[in-house]
Each structure stands twice: as structure tokens, then as C-alpha cells.
Coordinates of C-alpha atoms and ligand atoms in Angstrom, one line a residue:
M1 CA 76.8 -3.8 -40.5
N2 CA 79.1 -1.2 -42.3
K3 CA 82.8 -1.4 -41.8
V4 CA 84.9 1.8 -41.5
N5 CA 88.1 2.8 -43.3
Q6 CA 88.9 6.3 -41.7
I7 CA 88.5 7.3 -38.0
C8 CA 89.3 10.5 -36.6
C9 CA 89.7 11.4 -32.8
I10 CA 89.5 15.1 -31.5
G11 CA 91.7 15.2 -28.5
A12 CA 95.3 13.9 -28.4
G13 CA 95.5 13.6 -24.7
Y14 CA 96.0 10.8 -22.2
V15 CA 93.0 8.9 -23.6
G16 CA 92.8 9.9 -27.3
G17 CA 96.6 9.3 -27.8
P18 CA 96.9 5.7 -26.4
T19 CA 93.4 4.6 -27.3
M20 CA 94.0 5.6 -31.1
A21 CA 97.6 4.2 -31.1
V22 CA 96.1 0.7 -30.0
I23 CA 93.2 1.1 -32.5
A24 CA 95.7 1.8 -35.4
K25 CA 98.0 -1.1 -34.2
Q26 CA 95.2 -3.7 -34.1
C27 CA 93.5 -2.5 -37.4
P28 CA 96.2 -1.9 -39.7
N29 CA 93.6 -1.4 -42.6
I30 CA 91.8 1.5 -40.9
K31 CA 93.4 5.1 -41.2
V32 CA 93.3 6.7 -37.7
T33 CA 94.0 10.5 -37.4
V34 CA 94.3 12.0 -34.1
V35 CA 93.7 15.9 -34.1
D36 CA 94.1 18.6 -31.4
I37 CA 94.0 22.4 -31.0
N38 CA 97.3 22.2 -29.1
Q39 CA 100.1 22.6 -31.6
K40 CA 102.7 21.9 -29.1
R41 CA 101.1 18.5 -28.1
I42 CA 100.6 17.5 -31.7
D43 CA 104.4 18.4 -32.5
Q44 CA 105.4 16.2 -29.6
W45 CA 103.3 13.4 -30.9
N46 CA 105.1 13.9 -34.3
A47 CA 108.6 14.4 -33.0
D48 CA 111.3 12.0 -34.0
D49 CA 112.4 11.5 -30.4
L50 CA 110.0 9.0 -28.9
D51 CA 111.2 9.5 -25.4
N52 CA 109.5 13.0 -25.4
L53 CA 106.0 12.1 -26.3
P54 CA 103.6 14.3 -24.6
I55 CA 102.5 11.5 -22.2
Y56 CA 104.5 8.7 -20.6
E57 CA 102.9 5.2 -20.7
P58 CA 104.9 2.0 -20.7
G59 CA 104.8 0.2 -24.1
L60 CA 103.4 3.4 -25.9
K61 CA 106.4 4.5 -27.6
E62 CA 106.9 1.0 -29.4
I63 CA 103.4 1.3 -30.7
I64 CA 103.9 4.6 -31.9
A65 CA 107.1 3.8 -33.6
E66 CA 105.3 0.9 -35.3
T67 CA 102.1 2.7 -36.4
R68 CA 102.8 6.4 -36.7
D69 CA 102.9 7.5 -40.5
R70 CA 101.7 3.9 -41.4
N71 CA 97.9 4.3 -40.4
L72 CA 98.2 6.6 -37.4
F73 CA 98.6 10.3 -38.0
F74 CA 98.7 13.5 -35.7
S75 CA 97.6 16.7 -36.9
T76 CA 96.0 20.1 -36.1
N77 CA 94.0 20.1 -39.2
V78 CA 90.6 19.4 -37.3
D79 CA 88.3 20.2 -40.1
K80 CA 90.0 18.0 -42.8
A81 CA 90.1 15.0 -40.2
I82 CA 86.3 15.4 -39.6
E83 CA 85.5 15.6 -43.2
D84 CA 87.5 12.5 -44.1
A85 CA 86.3 10.4 -41.3
E86 CA 83.3 8.1 -41.2
M87 CA 83.6 7.6 -37.4
I88 CA 84.6 10.6 -35.1
F89 CA 85.8 10.1 -31.4
I90 CA 85.5 13.0 -29.1
S91 CA 88.1 12.7 -26.5
V92 CA 88.5 16.1 -25.2
N93 CA 88.8 17.0 -21.6
T94 CA 85.8 17.6 -19.3
P95 CA 87.1 19.0 -16.2
T96 CA 85.0 20.1 -13.4
K97 CA 83.4 23.6 -13.8
T98 CA 85.2 26.3 -12.0
Y99 CA 82.6 28.9 -12.8
G100 CA 78.9 29.5 -12.9
K101 CA 76.0 26.9 -12.3
G102 CA 77.4 23.9 -10.8
K103 CA 80.9 25.3 -10.1
G104 CA 83.1 22.9 -8.3
Q105 CA 80.9 19.8 -9.2
A106 CA 79.5 19.6 -12.6
S107 CA 81.5 18.7 -15.8
D108 CA 82.4 21.6 -17.9
L109 CA 81.1 20.6 -21.3
K110 CA 82.3 23.6 -23.3
Y111 CA 84.9 21.7 -25.1
I112 CA 82.5 18.9 -26.1
E113 CA 80.1 21.6 -27.3
L114 CA 82.7 23.1 -29.5
C115 CA 83.5 19.8 -31.1
A116 CA 79.8 19.1 -31.8
R117 CA 79.3 22.5 -33.4
N118 CA 82.6 21.9 -35.4
I119 CA 81.5 18.7 -36.7
A120 CA 78.1 20.0 -37.6
K121 CA 79.7 22.8 -39.5
V122 CA 82.3 20.8 -41.5
A123 CA 80.5 17.3 -42.0
K124 CA 79.4 16.7 -45.6
T125 CA 78.6 13.0 -45.3
D126 CA 77.0 10.7 -42.7
K127 CA 79.0 10.3 -39.5
I128 CA 79.1 8.0 -36.5
V129 CA 79.9 10.2 -33.5
V130 CA 81.5 8.5 -30.6
E131 CA 81.4 10.0 -27.0
K132 CA 84.9 8.8 -25.7
S133 CA 85.2 11.6 -23.2
T134 CA 83.5 10.9 -19.6
L135 CA 80.1 12.9 -19.8
P136 CA 77.2 13.3 -17.6
V137 CA 74.0 11.2 -18.3
R138 CA 72.1 12.5 -21.2
T139 CA 75.0 14.5 -22.9
A140 CA 74.5 12.5 -26.1
E141 CA 71.0 14.1 -26.3
A142 CA 72.5 17.5 -26.2
I143 CA 75.2 16.5 -28.9
K144 CA 72.6 15.1 -31.1
S145 CA 70.6 18.1 -30.9
I146 CA 73.5 20.6 -31.8
L147 CA 74.3 18.1 -34.8
D148 CA 70.8 17.9 -36.1
N149 CA 69.8 21.4 -35.7
T150 CA 73.0 23.0 -37.1
G151 CA 74.4 20.5 -39.4
N152 CA 74.2 20.3 -43.1
G153 CA 71.4 17.7 -43.2
V154 CA 73.5 14.6 -42.9
Q155 CA 72.8 11.8 -40.6
F156 CA 74.5 11.6 -37.4
E157 CA 74.4 8.6 -35.1
I158 CA 75.6 9.2 -31.5
L159 CA 77.3 6.4 -29.5
S160 CA 78.7 6.6 -25.9
N161 CA 81.9 4.6 -25.6
P162 CA 83.4 5.5 -22.3
E163 CA 87.1 4.5 -21.7
F164 CA 88.2 2.5 -18.8
L165 CA 92.0 2.4 -19.2
A166 CA 94.1 3.3 -16.0
E167 CA 97.1 5.5 -16.5
G168 CA 100.4 3.7 -16.1
T169 CA 98.7 0.6 -17.6
A170 CA 96.8 2.2 -20.5
V171 CA 98.5 0.0 -23.1
E172 CA 97.8 -3.1 -21.5
D173 CA 94.3 -2.1 -20.4
L174 CA 93.5 -1.2 -24.0
L175 CA 95.0 -4.6 -25.5
A176 CA 93.2 -6.8 -22.9
A177 CA 90.2 -4.7 -21.7
D178 CA 87.9 -6.4 -19.1
R179 CA 85.1 -5.1 -21.3
V180 CA 84.1 -2.4 -23.9
L181 CA 80.9 -0.7 -23.3
I182 CA 79.0 0.7 -26.4
G183 CA 75.8 2.7 -25.8
G184 CA 73.6 3.8 -28.7
Q185 CA 69.9 4.4 -29.8
E186 CA 67.8 1.4 -29.9
T187 CA 66.8 2.0 -33.6
P188 CA 67.9 0.3 -36.7
S189 CA 70.5 2.9 -37.6
G190 CA 71.6 3.1 -33.9
Q191 CA 72.0 -0.8 -33.9
A192 CA 74.0 -0.5 -37.1
A193 CA 76.4 2.0 -35.6
K194 CA 76.8 0.0 -32.5
D195 CA 77.7 -3.0 -34.6
T196 CA 80.2 -1.0 -36.6
L197 CA 81.9 0.1 -33.5
S198 CA 81.9 -3.3 -32.0
W199 CA 83.5 -4.6 -35.2
V200 CA 86.5 -2.1 -34.7
Y201 CA 87.2 -3.6 -31.2
E202 CA 86.5 -7.3 -32.2
H203 CA 89.7 -6.9 -34.3
W204 CA 91.3 -7.9 -31.1
L205 CA 88.9 -8.4 -28.3
P206 CA 86.5 -11.5 -27.9
K207 CA 82.9 -10.7 -28.9
E208 CA 81.6 -11.4 -25.4
R209 CA 83.8 -8.6 -23.9
V210 CA 81.9 -6.0 -26.0
L211 CA 78.8 -4.9 -24.2
Q212 CA 76.1 -3.2 -25.9
T213 CA 73.5 -1.0 -24.0
N214 CA 71.4 2.1 -24.4
V215 CA 73.1 5.3 -24.3
W216 CA 72.3 6.5 -20.7
S217 CA 73.3 3.2 -19.1
S218 CA 76.6 3.5 -21.0
E219 CA 77.1 7.1 -19.8
L220 CA 76.0 6.3 -16.2
S221 CA 78.2 3.2 -16.1
K222 CA 81.3 5.1 -16.6
L223 CA 80.6 7.4 -13.7
V224 CA 79.5 4.6 -11.4
A225 CA 82.6 2.5 -12.2
N226 CA 85.0 5.3 -11.1
A227 CA 82.9 6.0 -8.1
F228 CA 82.9 2.3 -6.9
L229 CA 86.6 2.1 -7.3
A230 CA 87.4 5.3 -5.5
Q231 CA 84.9 4.2 -2.7
R232 CA 87.0 1.1 -2.2
V233 CA 90.1 3.3 -1.7
S234 CA 88.3 5.5 0.6
S235 CA 86.9 2.7 2.6
I236 CA 90.3 0.9 3.1
N237 CA 92.0 4.5 3.8
S238 CA 89.2 5.2 6.5
I239 CA 90.3 1.9 8.1
S240 CA 94.0 2.9 7.8
A241 CA 93.3 5.5 10.3
L242 CA 91.7 3.1 12.8
C243 CA 94.7 0.8 12.3
E244 CA 97.1 3.8 13.3
K245 CA 95.2 3.9 16.6
T246 CA 95.3 0.1 17.4
D247 CA 97.6 -2.6 16.7
A248 CA 95.9 -3.8 13.4
N249 CA 97.9 -3.4 10.4
V250 CA 95.9 -2.3 7.3
A251 CA 97.6 -4.7 4.9
E252 CA 96.6 -7.7 6.9
V253 CA 93.1 -6.3 7.1
S254 CA 93.0 -5.9 3.3
R255 CA 94.3 -9.3 2.7
A256 CA 91.9 -10.8 5.1
I257 CA 88.9 -9.2 3.7
G258 CA 90.1 -9.4 0.0
F259 CA 90.3 -13.3 0.3
D260 CA 86.3 -13.2 0.4
S261 CA 85.5 -13.6 -3.2
R262 CA 82.6 -11.5 -2.9
I263 CA 84.8 -8.5 -1.8
G264 CA 87.8 -9.5 -4.1
S265 CA 91.4 -8.4 -3.5
K266 CA 92.0 -5.5 -6.0
F267 CA 91.9 -1.8 -5.0
L268 CA 92.4 -2.5 -1.4
N269 CA 95.7 -0.7 -0.9
S270 CA 95.7 1.9 1.6
S271 CA 97.6 5.1 0.4
V272 CA 98.1 8.8 1.0
G273 CA 94.9 9.2 -1.0
F274 CA 93.8 8.7 -4.5
G275 CA 94.4 11.3 -7.3
G276 CA 94.2 11.5 -11.0
S277 CA 92.1 13.4 -13.3
C278 CA 88.9 11.0 -13.1
F279 CA 88.0 9.8 -9.5
Q280 CA 87.3 13.2 -8.0
K281 CA 85.9 14.9 -11.1
D282 CA 83.4 12.0 -11.9
I283 CA 82.3 11.5 -8.3
L284 CA 81.5 15.1 -8.1
N285 CA 79.8 14.9 -11.3
L286 CA 77.7 12.0 -10.0
V287 CA 76.8 14.1 -6.7
Y288 CA 75.8 17.1 -9.0
I289 CA 73.6 15.0 -11.1
A290 CA 71.9 13.1 -8.1
K291 CA 71.4 16.6 -6.4
S292 CA 69.8 18.0 -9.5
F293 CA 67.3 15.2 -9.3
G294 CA 66.6 16.1 -5.6
L295 CA 68.3 12.9 -4.4
N296 CA 70.2 14.5 -1.5
E297 CA 70.9 11.2 0.2
V298 CA 72.4 9.7 -2.7
A299 CA 74.6 12.8 -3.3
D300 CA 75.7 12.9 0.3
Y301 CA 76.7 9.4 0.3
W302 CA 78.9 9.7 -2.8
E303 CA 80.3 13.1 -1.5
Q304 CA 81.7 11.1 1.6
V305 CA 84.3 9.3 -0.8
I306 CA 85.8 12.8 -1.5
I307 CA 85.6 14.0 2.0
M308 CA 87.3 10.8 3.3
N309 CA 90.0 11.3 0.5
D310 CA 90.7 15.1 1.5
Y311 CA 90.9 13.8 5.1
Q312 CA 93.6 11.2 4.2
K313 CA 95.9 13.6 2.5
R314 CA 95.5 16.2 5.4
R315 CA 95.8 13.4 7.9
F316 CA 99.3 12.4 6.3
A317 CA 100.7 15.8 6.3
E318 CA 99.5 16.5 9.8
N319 CA 101.4 13.4 10.8
I320 CA 104.6 14.6 9.4
I321 CA 104.1 18.0 11.1
S322 CA 103.3 16.6 14.7
T323 CA 105.9 13.8 14.3
L324 CA 108.6 16.4 13.6
Y325 CA 107.9 18.0 17.0
N326 CA 105.0 20.1 15.9
T327 CA 107.0 22.6 13.8
V328 CA 108.5 22.2 10.2
S329 CA 109.3 25.6 9.7
G330 CA 112.9 25.8 8.0
K331 CA 113.2 21.9 8.0
K332 CA 114.0 20.3 4.9
I333 CA 111.5 17.7 4.0
A334 CA 112.1 15.5 0.8
L335 CA 109.2 14.3 -1.3
Y336 CA 109.8 11.1 -3.3
G337 CA 107.2 11.3 -6.2
W338 CA 105.0 13.9 -7.6
A339 CA 102.8 11.8 -10.2
F340 CA 99.4 10.5 -8.9
K341 CA 100.5 7.0 -9.4
K342 CA 103.4 5.3 -10.6
D343 CA 104.3 4.6 -14.5
T344 CA 102.8 8.1 -15.4
N345 CA 103.9 11.7 -15.8
D346 CA 100.3 12.8 -15.0
T347 CA 100.0 14.9 -12.0
R348 CA 96.4 16.1 -12.0
E349 CA 94.8 16.0 -8.5
S350 CA 98.0 14.1 -7.0
A351 CA 98.1 13.8 -3.4
A352 CA 101.5 15.1 -3.5
I353 CA 100.2 18.6 -4.4
Y354 CA 98.1 18.8 -1.4
V355 CA 100.6 17.2 1.1
A356 CA 103.3 19.9 -0.3
D357 CA 100.9 22.8 0.1
L358 CA 100.0 22.0 3.7
L359 CA 103.8 21.6 4.4
L360 CA 104.5 24.8 2.8
E361 CA 101.8 26.7 4.8
E362 CA 103.8 25.7 7.8
Q363 CA 106.9 26.9 6.1
A364 CA 108.8 23.7 5.4
E365 CA 111.5 23.7 2.8
I366 CA 110.7 21.0 0.5
I367 CA 112.9 19.3 -2.3
V368 CA 111.0 17.3 -4.7
Y369 CA 112.3 14.2 -6.7
D370 CA 110.1 12.4 -9.3
P371 CA 111.5 10.3 -12.2
K372 CA 109.1 11.7 -14.8
V373 CA 107.6 14.9 -13.7
K374 CA 109.2 18.1 -14.9
E375 CA 109.9 21.1 -12.8
D376 CA 107.4 23.4 -14.6
T377 CA 104.6 21.1 -13.9
I378 CA 105.3 20.9 -10.3
Y379 CA 105.5 24.7 -10.0
N380 CA 102.3 25.1 -12.1
D381 CA 100.4 22.4 -10.0
L382 CA 101.2 24.7 -6.8
D383 CA 100.4 27.9 -8.3
Y384 CA 97.2 26.6 -9.3
L385 CA 95.9 26.1 -5.8
N386 CA 96.6 29.9 -5.3
S387 CA 97.6 29.5 -1.7
R388 CA 100.7 31.9 -1.9
D389 CA 102.5 34.1 -4.1
P390 CA 104.0 32.0 -6.8
K391 CA 107.5 33.5 -5.8
E392 CA 107.2 32.0 -2.4
N393 CA 106.4 28.4 -4.0
R394 CA 109.8 28.8 -5.9
R395 CA 111.7 30.1 -2.8
L396 CA 110.4 27.2 -0.7
L397 CA 110.3 24.2 -3.0
K398 CA 113.1 23.1 -5.2
V399 CA 113.0 20.1 -7.7
V400 CA 116.0 17.9 -8.2
N401 CA 117.0 14.9 -10.6
D402 CA 118.6 12.7 -8.0
P403 CA 116.9 11.1 -5.0
M404 CA 120.2 11.3 -3.1
E405 CA 120.5 15.1 -3.7
A406 CA 117.0 15.4 -2.2
A407 CA 118.1 13.5 0.9
N408 CA 121.0 15.3 1.5
D409 CA 120.6 17.1 5.1
A410 CA 116.8 16.3 5.1
H411 CA 114.9 15.9 8.3
A412 CA 112.3 13.7 6.7
I413 CA 111.5 11.9 3.3
A414 CA 107.9 11.3 2.5
I415 CA 107.1 8.9 -0.2
L416 CA 104.1 10.0 -2.2
T417 CA 104.2 7.9 -5.3
E418 CA 104.9 4.2 -5.5
W419 CA 107.8 4.3 -8.1
D420 CA 109.6 1.0 -8.1
E421 CA 112.9 2.7 -8.1
F422 CA 112.2 3.9 -4.5
K423 CA 112.1 0.3 -3.3
T424 CA 115.7 -0.5 -4.7
L425 CA 117.4 2.9 -3.7
D426 CA 120.4 2.6 -1.3
W427 CA 118.5 3.3 1.7
N428 CA 121.8 2.9 4.0
K429 CA 123.3 5.7 1.9
I430 CA 120.3 7.8 2.1
Y431 CA 120.4 7.6 5.9
S432 CA 124.0 8.6 6.1
E433 CA 123.0 11.7 4.2
M434 CA 120.1 12.9 6.4
L435 CA 120.1 14.7 9.6
K436 CA 119.2 12.5 12.6
P437 CA 117.0 11.4 13.6
A438 CA 115.9 10.6 10.2
F439 CA 112.3 10.2 9.6
V440 CA 110.7 8.3 6.6
F441 CA 107.0 8.6 6.0
D442 CA 105.9 6.0 3.6
G443 CA 102.5 7.1 2.0
R444 CA 102.3 4.1 -0.3
R445 CA 103.5 1.1 1.8
I446 CA 106.2 0.2 -0.5
L447 CA 109.3 -0.2 2.1
E448 CA 109.9 -3.1 4.5
R449 CA 109.6 -2.1 8.1
E450 CA 112.2 -4.6 9.3
K451 CA 114.9 -3.1 6.9
M452 CA 114.1 0.5 7.7
D453 CA 114.1 -0.2 11.5
E454 CA 117.4 -1.9 11.1
I455 CA 119.0 1.0 9.3
G456 CA 117.9 3.2 11.9
F457 CA 115.2 5.3 10.5
K458 CA 112.3 6.5 12.4
F459 CA 109.7 4.8 10.2
Y460 CA 106.1 5.6 9.7
R461 CA 103.9 3.6 7.2
I462 CA 100.3 4.5 6.6
G463 CA 97.9 2.1 8.2
E464 CA 100.3 1.0 10.9
S465 CA 100.6 2.1 14.6
Ligands
NAD501 P1 93.6 15.7 -21.8 O1 93.5 16.9 -21.3 O2 94.9 15.0 -21.7 O3 93.3 15.6 -23.4 C1 92.1 16.5 -24.0 C2 92.9 17.1 -25.2 O4 91.7 17.7 -25.9 C3 93.9 18.2 -25.0 O5 95.1 17.9 -25.7 C4 93.1 19.4 -25.6 O6 93.9 20.2 -26.2 C5 92.1 18.8 -26.6 N1 91.0 19.6 -26.9 C6 90.1 20.3 -26.2 N2 89.2 20.9 -26.9 C7 89.3 20.6 -28.2 C8 88.8 21.0 -29.4 N3 87.9 21.8 -29.4 N4 89.3 20.4 -30.5 C9 90.4 19.8 -30.6 N5 91.0 19.4 -29.4 C10 90.5 19.9 -28.3 O7 92.4 14.8 -21.3 P2 92.3 13.1 -21.0 O8 92.8 12.8 -19.8 O9 92.7 12.5 -22.4 O10 90.7 12.9 -20.8 C11 89.8 13.1 -22.0 C12 88.5 12.7 -21.4 O11 88.7 11.2 -21.3 C13 87.9 13.3 -20.2 O12 86.6 13.3 -20.3 C14 88.3 12.2 -19.2 O13 87.3 12.3 -18.0 C15 88.1 10.9 -20.0 N6 88.9 9.8 -19.3 C16 90.3 10.1 -18.9 C17 90.9 8.9 -18.5 C18 92.3 9.1 -18.0 O14 92.9 8.3 -17.5 N7 93.0 10.3 -18.2 C19 90.4 7.7 -18.4 C20 89.2 7.3 -18.7 C21 88.3 8.6 -19.2
UDX502 C1 90.9 5.3 -12.9 C2 90.1 4.1 -13.3 O1 90.8 3.0 -12.7 C3 90.0 3.8 -14.8 O2 89.4 2.8 -14.9 C4 89.4 5.1 -15.4 O3 89.3 4.8 -16.8 C5 90.2 6.4 -15.0 O4 90.2 6.5 -13.7 P1 93.5 6.0 -13.0 O5 93.0 7.3 -12.2 O6 94.3 6.4 -14.3 O7 92.3 5.3 -13.5 O8 94.2 5.2 -12.0 P2 93.9 4.0 -10.9 O9 94.9 3.1 -11.2 O10 92.4 3.9 -10.8 O11 94.4 4.9 -9.5 C6 93.7 6.2 -9.2 C7 94.3 6.6 -7.8 O12 94.0 5.7 -6.7 C8 95.7 6.6 -7.7 O13 96.2 7.8 -7.2 C9 96.3 5.3 -7.1 O14 97.4 5.4 -6.4 C10 95.1 5.3 -6.0 N1 94.8 3.7 -5.6 C11 94.4 2.9 -6.3 C12 95.0 3.7 -4.2 O15 95.3 4.4 -3.4 N2 94.8 2.3 -3.6 C13 94.4 1.4 -4.4 O16 94.2 0.5 -4.0 C14 94.1 1.6 -6.0

């Protein structure tokens, strides 16, 4: 087994940044260079002000402070980093295609292909190329073909090493990963490459947590893991709708079923709907792959997870409208939270975007407060949906920096992200600022019913009648 001295990672995003920071921390003898074509992102990673890193993750800035310019470097010089590294991670974005064949379902692999072509062009010595991005099954084959046919005659070994971190807990997840998955060819050189990457992770993880498989199992396992997790959320959300029609309480149902060790208690929190850049994208990709093999029943089965999630977001917005006497036109509704979950500034596919869009369709006036999301991001998210003139989004929706200001004269507050600070707000004061009757719609089940009822709110919590 060979050791490596220099690693490079192409893509300085939500995965590339934290993953490489943790590798640099745990492997001080390896030089890690993270490269990106986005100059602004690299400048933010290199900036003195660690409170302005391009992504927010608890514990990350401390690691950056320790490792940056010691053995962790951020740069836009992609070619140099490729040339110097013995191992290259590809961690670029693989969004759902918005054009052509597979539009709306398949993953867009253009950034991956560009990386492969660039590596082929630049590499002068043998490299291990690691797929860190989430990719459809058999992508490694395509990468290998590009590298072998257009390269400079050097040897490439392709590994699949999908990332399982969740945002908001990325550092924790990386430092104490349940498992690391490494897929590679079942040849002597493939085995050697798998062992080299295992050696990197074994700097801090027990050997038995590093699983080696063939490439295709590894690629598929990543899609399946996300599909299973999202399926649990959609399953409990489907039950939340039933609970709202009966006297059952979804939290009690979750608890009761979660005690069964075969089911387990995690990922059973009913919510306004799952968001994030991964769940929907990866399930759509799974659906597309199943369809492309003619497995229509398999595709339909998994697609239902997304249909249920869309239903949940719509149901939440429609409940606000019907509760506010079937009209929200000109009514002020405060949205608490825009990020897709707490402890991240990431808003990709956040339920808040869709809830806001439905309320704006009804001409509601919306005031958003989120502790980490910037105003520009919120407007970009809405404009991207293309539902109305961007000017209209700015006229009807305002962003504020203070939850009290958002509540001022509001008819209703909807909690869309489970930020801890929402639990400890002065809800008595908020009540006094609002118009009466004052409605609160808790899409994250973070507030106590008794307390909210006592203050005088008309309180709605998802999954309760
Ligand atoms: P991201 O959009 O935050 O970051 C990707 C970065 O790659 C961007 O900064 C972009 O500028 C850069 N890039 C694109 N093409 C490039 C090129 N040719 N050369 C150099 N840089 C280039 O994306 P992300 O959230 O980090 O996701 C990356 C991959 O990891 C995706 O496949 C995703 O599915 C997967 N993943 C994401 C998460 C997550 O929580 N976000 C978790 C597990 C897996
Ligand atoms: C997910 C996977 O967990 C991770 O392993 C993978 O690498 C990337 O995709 P992420 O999307 O960052 O991670 O966050 P996650 O904690 O999985 O939450 C996804 C969404 O589901 C969030 O909107 C969250 O609020 C929601 N969720 C999660 C629920 O509504 N209920 C739950 O019980 C759990």
C-alpha cells in the first residue's frame, strides 16, 4: 500500500471545504489543496475574517484557523494542484439536469466531465482519482474512459468515495463517521488504490468503519442511503396528515414506533418537508436510472417519496391560508427560518422557498427572518422559481434582521427552520406585537403547545389536530 503526500480536491463547496479541512486536521503530514473556478468562493475561504467563510458549519472555523496555510490551501490554480497531487478528489456539483435528455430527473454531469478532461490534459504522473460527488451508477466507467483515451499515457485508478455528511453537523459527521465507503476496481492496482485511500481515513477512524466494495455498489449505495432517509421523512409526514384529522399526535406515533429496534428512532421527525441539495436530486436520479432500465414499478415507488414531500409543503401553506379565513391577500405573515435545516446557511430546495411562493401567489405580504441566510440568497431562491416578476418578489417580501421586527403587526408567524433561538424567543413579547388573533404555525414542532396556548396564540403544530 502506498501513502500519499499531496491531495487535491476540485470543488470548494459544502462537501469539498469541510471534508478537506477535516482530512488536513487529522493528517498533518498530507498537504491538501482545495481548488475551485469560483474566485469569490476561494477568496472567502482565504479571508482573514473566519466569520465570513462561504459556508457556515459549527466547528468549521476553528479547524480552518488551525490548518489553513499549515497543510490546507485554497486556490484557483486548478492545473497546478492537479499536477502536484497524487490523489485528486472530484467534489463538484451534480445538480438535476434542467435541459435535454433526462431533464428534471437525471444528474447533470457536465462539471464532472470537465474535471475529468482537465485532469487528463494536465496529469504527467499516475493519479488516484476519487469520485466524492454523488454520481449515477457507472459514472466511474465514463471518467475512466475519458482519462484513458485523452490522457498523456499515465495510469489512473478511479475510486468511488461518496460523502455521507449532513449539513449543520458536517464536522461532527466527518470526525466520527458511521462508515466510509470506498469502491474500486477488483484488480491489484484497484486494491492498492482502495488501501491508500483507506489509509488516509484510518488516521482517525477505526479500520472496521472503512468499507471497501466494488465501484458500482459504492455509487449506488449513496443514492440508496439518501432515498431511504428521505423515505422515512415522507412516511412520517404522510402520517402527520392523518394525525391532523384524528386525535393522534404524530410525535407520540414516532416515539411509539421508534422504540421498535427494527425501526429505530432517528429521522422520524415530522416537518413541513425535507429540503437540501441532496434528497430530491438523488431520488430523482434513482428514479431516472430505474426507468432507463425499464423498471417502472421501482421508479414509481421511489418517486412517491418526492410526491409526498411536495404535498406536505403545499399542505402546510394551504393550511395557513384556510386558517386565516381563506384569504391572505395584504396580510402580513412572518416566516421564521429560510435555511433547509438549522445550523446551515444553505437554502437549496428549502421548504421555506415553496411555502413563501404559494403565499405570494395569494398576494400575502411576507417578512422573513433567518439568522444565517442573506437577503440576496432569499430573493435569488424565489426568482429562480420564475413564478412572477422579480420586482413583485421584492415588493411583497421583505427580509429583516430581527425576529421582533418580523412579528410587528403580523397576522401569523410560520416556523420553517428549527433554529434553536426560536425556542427561547420572548413569545410573550411577540404576542403583544402581533395583530389579534395571533396565529403561529409550527412546521418544525419546536414550540410547546401549553405555553403557546397560555400566552393566547392560535397555535397550529404539524401532525396534531
Ligand atoms: P457546491 O455547489 O457547494 O460546490 C461545488 C463547487 O464545485 C462549486 O464551488 C463550483 O464552483 C465548483 N466547480 C464546479 N465545476 C468546477 C470545475 N470544473 N473546476 C473547479 N471547480 C468547479 O456543491 P456541494 O454541496 O459541495 O456538493 C458537491 C457534490 O457532493 C454533489 O455531487 C453532491 O450531491 C454531493 N454531496 C453533497 C452533500 C451536501 O450536504 N451538500 C452531501 C453529500 C454529497
Ligand atoms: C442528507 C443526508 O443525511 C446525508 O447523509 C447526505 O450526505 C446528504 O443529504 P442533509 O440534506 O445535509 O443530509 O441533511 P439531513 O439532516 O439529512 O436533512 C435533510 C432534510 O430532511 C432537512 O430539511 C431536514 O429538516 C429534514 N428532516 C430530517 C426532517 O424533516 N425530519 C427528520 O426526521 C430528519
